[in-house]
Amino acid sequence: MPETKKEQIYQTMTFDAIKIGLASPEKILEWSRGEVTKPETINYRTLKPEKDGLFCERIFGPSKDWECHCGKYKKIRYKGVVCDRCGVEVTKSSVRRER
C-alpha cells in the first residue's frame, strides 16, 4: 500500500551511534565574526540590540530579514551590502543562529 505524504515527511531515522567533540581554539577563531565589548543586551526604549553588546547586529547579523539596523538598506536587492552607517550586513536574520 503506498504511503501518504504525511507519512513520508515524518519518517524517523535511526542511528547506531553519535560522536560529539569539542572545537579547538583555532576553529572557534575561524567561526568568530567580532568581539562583544559591552554587557548591554537590548535598548529598553527601542527594543533593538545595543551596538557592541551581547546581541549586536553588526556581530551576529540583522534582527529582521534583509534590513540593516538603522534602516538605510531594506529589501533583498541590497543582499550582501554592509551599511556604512551601522556596519550591519544586509542578509537573512537566520544567520544569527549560526554566528
PDB file of C-alpha atoms in Angstrom:
ATOM      1  CA  MET A   1       0.000   0.000   0.000  1.00  0.00           C
ATOM      2  CA  PRO A   2       1.517   3.391  -0.933  1.00  0.00           C
ATOM      3  CA  GLU A   3       2.432   5.761   1.893  1.00  0.00           C
ATOM      4  CA  THR A   4       0.680   9.090   2.205  1.00  0.00           C
ATOM      5  CA  LYS A   5       2.605  12.361   2.004  1.00  0.00           C
ATOM      6  CA  LYS A   6       2.240  12.872   5.741  1.00  0.00           C
ATOM      7  CA  GLU A   7       3.847   9.502   6.488  1.00  0.00           C
ATOM      8  CA  GLN A   8       6.712  10.239   4.089  1.00  0.00           C
ATOM      9  CA  ILE A   9       7.516  13.543   5.783  1.00  0.00           C
ATOM     10  CA  TYR A  10       7.579  12.160   9.318  1.00  0.00           C
ATOM     11  CA  GLN A  11       9.696   9.056   8.790  1.00  0.00           C
ATOM     12  CA  THR A  12      12.266   8.728  11.545  1.00  0.00           C
ATOM     13  CA  MET A  13      15.932   7.987  11.069  1.00  0.00           C
ATOM     14  CA  THR A  14      17.783   5.678  13.419  1.00  0.00           C
ATOM     15  CA  PHE A  15      21.450   5.876  14.282  1.00  0.00           C
ATOM     16  CA  ASP A  16      23.694   3.316  15.934  1.00  0.00           C
ATOM     17  CA  ALA A  17      25.994   5.922  17.452  1.00  0.00           C
ATOM     18  CA  ILE A  18      26.772   9.624  17.520  1.00  0.00           C
ATOM     19  CA  LYS A  19      30.077  11.282  18.360  1.00  0.00           C
ATOM     20  CA  ILE A  20      30.374  14.810  19.759  1.00  0.00           C
ATOM     21  CA  GLY A  21      33.681  16.583  20.296  1.00  0.00           C
ATOM     22  CA  LEU A  22      34.962  19.952  21.448  1.00  0.00           C
ATOM     23  CA  ALA A  23      36.062  22.565  18.935  1.00  0.00           C
ATOM     24  CA  SER A  24      39.683  23.678  19.012  1.00  0.00           C
ATOM     25  CA  PRO A  25      40.545  27.330  19.797  1.00  0.00           C
ATOM     26  CA  GLU A  26      41.692  27.795  16.189  1.00  0.00           C
ATOM     27  CA  LYS A  27      38.345  26.538  14.871  1.00  0.00           C
ATOM     28  CA  ILE A  28      36.455  28.903  17.191  1.00  0.00           C
ATOM     29  CA  LEU A  29      38.531  31.850  15.926  1.00  0.00           C
ATOM     30  CA  GLU A  30      37.654  30.820  12.349  1.00  0.00           C
ATOM     31  CA  TRP A  31      33.952  30.944  13.188  1.00  0.00           C
ATOM     32  CA  SER A  32      34.106  34.292  15.006  1.00  0.00           C
ATOM     33  CA  ARG A  33      32.798  37.489  13.391  1.00  0.00           C
ATOM     34  CA  GLY A  34      33.547  40.163  16.001  1.00  0.00           C
ATOM     35  CA  GLU A  35      34.014  40.892  19.672  1.00  0.00           C
ATOM     36  CA  VAL A  36      31.407  41.678  22.310  1.00  0.00           C
ATOM     37  CA  THR A  37      32.789  44.639  24.274  1.00  0.00           C
ATOM     38  CA  LYS A  38      29.741  45.822  26.266  1.00  0.00           C
ATOM     39  CA  PRO A  39      27.476  43.885  28.668  1.00  0.00           C
ATOM     40  CA  GLU A  40      24.302  45.590  27.371  1.00  0.00           C
ATOM     41  CA  THR A  41      21.715  43.488  25.557  1.00  0.00           C
ATOM     42  CA  ILE A  42      18.634  45.337  24.274  1.00  0.00           C
ATOM     43  CA  ASN A  43      17.667  49.022  24.414  1.00  0.00           C
ATOM     44  CA  TYR A  44      14.543  49.173  26.577  1.00  0.00           C
ATOM     45  CA  ARG A  45      13.014  52.057  24.588  1.00  0.00           C
ATOM     46  CA  THR A  46      13.550  50.858  21.020  1.00  0.00           C
ATOM     47  CA  LEU A  47      13.757  47.115  21.802  1.00  0.00           C
ATOM     48  CA  LYS A  48      16.691  46.896  19.362  1.00  0.00           C
ATOM     49  CA  PRO A  49      20.033  45.230  20.174  1.00  0.00           C
ATOM     50  CA  GLU A  50      22.733  47.553  21.567  1.00  0.00           C
ATOM     51  CA  LYS A  51      25.838  48.168  19.430  1.00  0.00           C
ATOM     52  CA  ASP A  52      28.829  46.018  20.535  1.00  0.00           C
ATOM     53  CA  GLY A  53      26.584  44.326  23.120  1.00  0.00           C
ATOM     54  CA  LEU A  54      25.596  40.698  23.622  1.00  0.00           C
ATOM     55  CA  PHE A  55      23.027  40.794  20.794  1.00  0.00           C
ATOM     56  CA  CYS A  56      24.866  43.218  18.460  1.00  0.00           C
ATOM     57  CA  GLU A  57      23.565  43.082  14.890  1.00  0.00           C
ATOM     58  CA  ARG A  58      26.963  44.013  13.453  1.00  0.00           C
ATOM     59  CA  ILE A  59      28.493  40.882  15.015  1.00  0.00           C
ATOM     60  CA  PHE A  60      25.645  38.369  14.820  1.00  0.00           C
ATOM     61  CA  GLY A  61      23.624  39.604  11.838  1.00  0.00           C
ATOM     62  CA  PRO A  62      20.394  41.567  11.401  1.00  0.00           C
ATOM     63  CA  SER A  63      17.296  41.037  13.556  1.00  0.00           C
ATOM     64  CA  LYS A  64      14.992  41.494  10.545  1.00  0.00           C
ATOM     65  CA  ASP A  65      15.454  39.790   7.169  1.00  0.00           C
ATOM     66  CA  TRP A  66      17.139  41.963   4.539  1.00  0.00           C
ATOM     67  CA  GLU A  67      17.297  45.104   6.723  1.00  0.00           C
ATOM     68  CA  CYS A  68      20.209  46.855   8.438  1.00  0.00           C
ATOM     69  CA  HIS A  69      19.975  48.239  11.994  1.00  0.00           C
ATOM     70  CA  CYS A  70      19.486  51.899  11.030  1.00  0.00           C
ATOM     71  CA  GLY A  71      17.042  51.157   8.174  1.00  0.00           C
ATOM     72  CA  LYS A  72      19.114  52.679   5.374  1.00  0.00           C
ATOM     73  CA  TYR A  73      19.110  49.416   3.388  1.00  0.00           C
ATOM     74  CA  LYS A  74      15.860  47.456   3.152  1.00  0.00           C
ATOM     75  CA  LYS A  75      14.746  44.676   0.810  1.00  0.00           C
ATOM     76  CA  ILE A  76      16.588  41.755  -0.792  1.00  0.00           C
ATOM     77  CA  ARG A  77      18.052  43.888  -3.602  1.00  0.00           C
ATOM     78  CA  TYR A  78      20.765  45.046  -1.142  1.00  0.00           C
ATOM     79  CA  LYS A  79      21.783  41.457  -0.330  1.00  0.00           C
ATOM     80  CA  GLY A  80      25.369  41.303   0.952  1.00  0.00           C
ATOM     81  CA  VAL A  81      25.766  45.088   1.311  1.00  0.00           C
ATOM     82  CA  VAL A  82      27.378  46.297   4.551  1.00  0.00           C
ATOM     83  CA  CYS A  83      25.763  49.520   5.762  1.00  0.00           C
ATOM     84  CA  ASP A  84      28.215  52.416   6.068  1.00  0.00           C
ATOM     85  CA  ARG A  85      26.264  53.936   8.995  1.00  0.00           C
ATOM     86  CA  CYS A  86      25.672  50.971  11.302  1.00  0.00           C
ATOM     87  CA  GLY A  87      28.027  48.318   9.861  1.00  0.00           C
ATOM     88  CA  VAL A  88      25.359  45.603   9.599  1.00  0.00           C
ATOM     89  CA  GLU A  89      25.428  43.225   6.617  1.00  0.00           C
ATOM     90  CA  VAL A  90      22.075  43.002   4.805  1.00  0.00           C
ATOM     91  CA  THR A  91      21.182  39.306   4.869  1.00  0.00           C
ATOM     92  CA  LYS A  92      18.699  36.830   6.369  1.00  0.00           C
ATOM     93  CA  SER A  93      18.131  37.060  10.115  1.00  0.00           C
ATOM     94  CA  SER A  94      18.640  33.292  10.430  1.00  0.00           C
ATOM     95  CA  VAL A  95      22.426  33.848  10.291  1.00  0.00           C
ATOM     96  CA  ARG A  96      22.141  34.986  13.932  1.00  0.00           C
ATOM     97  CA  ARG A  97      21.658  31.325  14.882  1.00  0.00           C
ATOM     98  CA  GLU A  98      24.940  30.300  13.264  1.00  0.00           C
ATOM     99  CA  ARG A  99      27.189  33.180  14.283  1.00  0.00           C
TER     100      ARG A  99
END
